[in-house]
Amino acid sequence: MIVKDIVIEDFVNYRLPSMFIISSKCDWKCCREQGLDISICQNADLALSKPRDVSDDTILNMYRSNDITKAVVIGGLEPLLQADEVLELVRTFRKHGEMCDFVIYTGYYPEEITESFMTALQEFGNIIIKFGRYIPNIKPIFDDVLGVQLASENQFARKIS
């Protein structure tokens, strides 16, 4: 998977200690739709960092070598621009018996995601998606599914399998 970075222990993006995989692409839809400069995005600096290719087996081994992490979160930029890579990573984990929660942070809404991608994810089990774009100047909201506060009240998570 092409990533910007991997944080071995993250305690911010999910209710369980997680490995946080920072995806490598973004289309800046949150900013573009609102006529905002991308510099306001909390992830703007990530786009400038160099991407690297990390094999799914390496990511699995990194996860397994840490007794603290209990889930995997993929976010940072827009993981759905790497949908095939996300599916392959989950497939690798499941093939090797790792049934941990996978949380995908996307700025897309459910109706914007292809049915084939959603169907493929549903086959794996323990998949959660955080939906919705960041909208500045509206209040944050606590999400019960994730167990964390999200940046704007239009965002929400749903367990899809």
XYZ file of C-alpha atoms in Angstrom:
161
model
C 0.000 0.000 0.000
C 1.255 3.477 -0.809
C 1.241 5.465 2.446
C 2.436 8.794 3.729
C 3.162 7.333 7.160
C 2.212 4.665 9.677
C 1.719 5.494 13.344
C 2.177 2.310 15.331
C 0.155 3.473 18.348
C -2.672 5.975 17.959
C -5.123 6.835 20.729
C -7.035 9.664 19.022
C -9.002 8.293 16.075
C -10.792 5.309 17.616
C -11.959 4.055 21.000
C -9.313 1.304 20.925
C -5.549 1.769 20.604
C -4.929 1.603 16.870
C -2.338 1.450 14.171
C -2.984 4.579 12.087
C -2.192 4.291 8.392
C -2.011 7.618 6.589
C -3.168 7.227 3.013
C -1.289 8.898 0.195
C -3.847 10.849 -1.834
C -6.521 13.491 -1.470
C -8.788 15.299 -3.913
C -9.436 18.141 -1.422
C -13.201 17.842 -1.924
C -13.866 19.316 1.528
C -12.073 22.535 0.636
C -13.000 22.734 -3.049
C -16.736 22.444 -2.417
C -16.624 25.223 0.155
C -14.295 27.499 -1.828
C -11.581 27.205 0.819
C -7.844 27.103 0.407
C -6.434 23.641 1.132
C -4.075 25.169 3.669
C -6.950 25.193 6.193
C -7.047 21.395 6.129
C -5.400 19.767 9.137
C -3.847 17.286 6.695
C -2.464 19.776 4.156
C 1.132 19.228 5.273
C 0.754 15.465 4.842
C 0.263 15.965 1.122
C 3.778 17.388 0.938
C 5.442 14.405 2.576
C 6.941 11.725 0.394
C 4.808 8.618 -0.125
C 6.277 5.172 0.317
C 5.219 1.714 -0.704
C 4.845 -0.627 2.261
C 3.798 -4.201 1.578
C 0.610 -5.465 3.162
C 2.601 -8.249 4.824
C 4.932 -5.665 6.380
C 1.959 -3.703 7.707
C 0.469 -6.915 9.110
C 3.766 -7.765 10.820
C 4.018 -4.239 12.260
C 0.516 -4.637 13.664
C 1.187 -8.082 15.089
C 4.445 -7.008 16.725
C 2.649 -4.499 18.952
C 0.624 -5.854 21.851
C -1.019 -2.504 22.516
C -2.851 -1.898 19.237
C -6.233 -3.579 18.838
C -7.514 -1.968 15.608
C -6.379 -0.410 12.336
C -7.467 3.067 11.234
C -6.862 4.253 7.678
C -7.203 7.982 7.114
C -5.164 11.154 7.084
C -5.924 12.027 3.502
C -8.569 10.177 1.427
C -8.242 6.378 1.584
C -11.065 5.801 -0.896
C -8.810 7.156 -3.633
C -6.873 3.954 -2.916
C -9.899 1.695 -2.573
C -8.237 -1.329 -4.186
C -5.251 -1.028 -1.862
C -7.528 -0.733 1.170
C -9.385 -3.888 0.139
C -6.122 -5.770 -0.375
C -4.826 -4.728 3.038
C -7.990 -5.889 4.788
C -7.911 -9.099 2.744
C -4.316 -9.746 3.875
C -5.228 -9.282 7.534
C -8.278 -11.547 7.279
C -6.400 -14.208 5.304
C -3.914 -14.410 8.192
C -6.631 -14.633 10.865
C -6.537 -11.014 12.081
C -10.139 -10.022 12.742
C -9.413 -6.654 14.364
C -11.631 -3.664 13.664
C -10.724 -1.722 10.518
C -11.844 1.906 10.559
C -11.795 3.906 7.330
C -11.973 7.689 7.659
C -13.419 9.161 4.484
C -14.750 12.567 3.538
C -17.280 10.896 1.264
C -20.897 10.265 2.171
C -22.435 6.777 1.800
C -24.241 7.613 -1.446
C -20.916 8.664 -3.037
C -19.228 5.310 -2.467
C -19.538 2.582 -5.050
C -21.791 -0.318 -4.217
C -19.093 -2.778 -5.284
C -16.629 -1.340 -2.746
C -19.189 -1.440 0.068
C -20.173 -5.012 -0.832
C -16.539 -6.098 -0.864
C -15.944 -4.579 2.577
C -19.036 -6.215 4.033
C -17.559 -9.643 3.324
C -14.677 -9.073 5.758
C -16.376 -8.295 9.065
C -15.457 -5.693 11.686
C -15.415 -2.788 9.236
C -16.371 0.740 10.318
C -16.483 3.777 8.065
C -16.405 7.392 9.212
C -18.336 9.416 6.625
C -18.587 13.130 5.907
C -16.568 16.138 4.937
C -14.911 18.525 7.322
C -16.874 21.772 7.536
C -15.159 24.568 9.456
C -16.999 26.687 11.978
C -19.651 24.153 12.902
C -19.604 22.349 16.180
C -17.826 19.023 16.658
C -19.787 15.927 17.604
C -19.050 12.874 19.723
C -19.508 9.694 17.714
C -20.685 6.683 19.720
C -19.486 4.140 17.148
C -15.914 5.451 17.134
C -15.900 6.597 20.728
C -14.196 9.867 19.765
C -15.139 13.427 18.900
C -15.364 14.244 15.198
C -14.468 17.648 13.784
C -17.902 18.643 12.498
C -21.434 17.573 13.315
C -22.219 16.368 9.776
C -19.709 13.538 10.195
C -20.697 10.098 11.492
C -19.480 6.536 11.642
C -21.328 3.363 10.789
C -20.372 -0.247 11.359
C -20.939 -1.858 7.988
C -19.950 -5.421 8.842
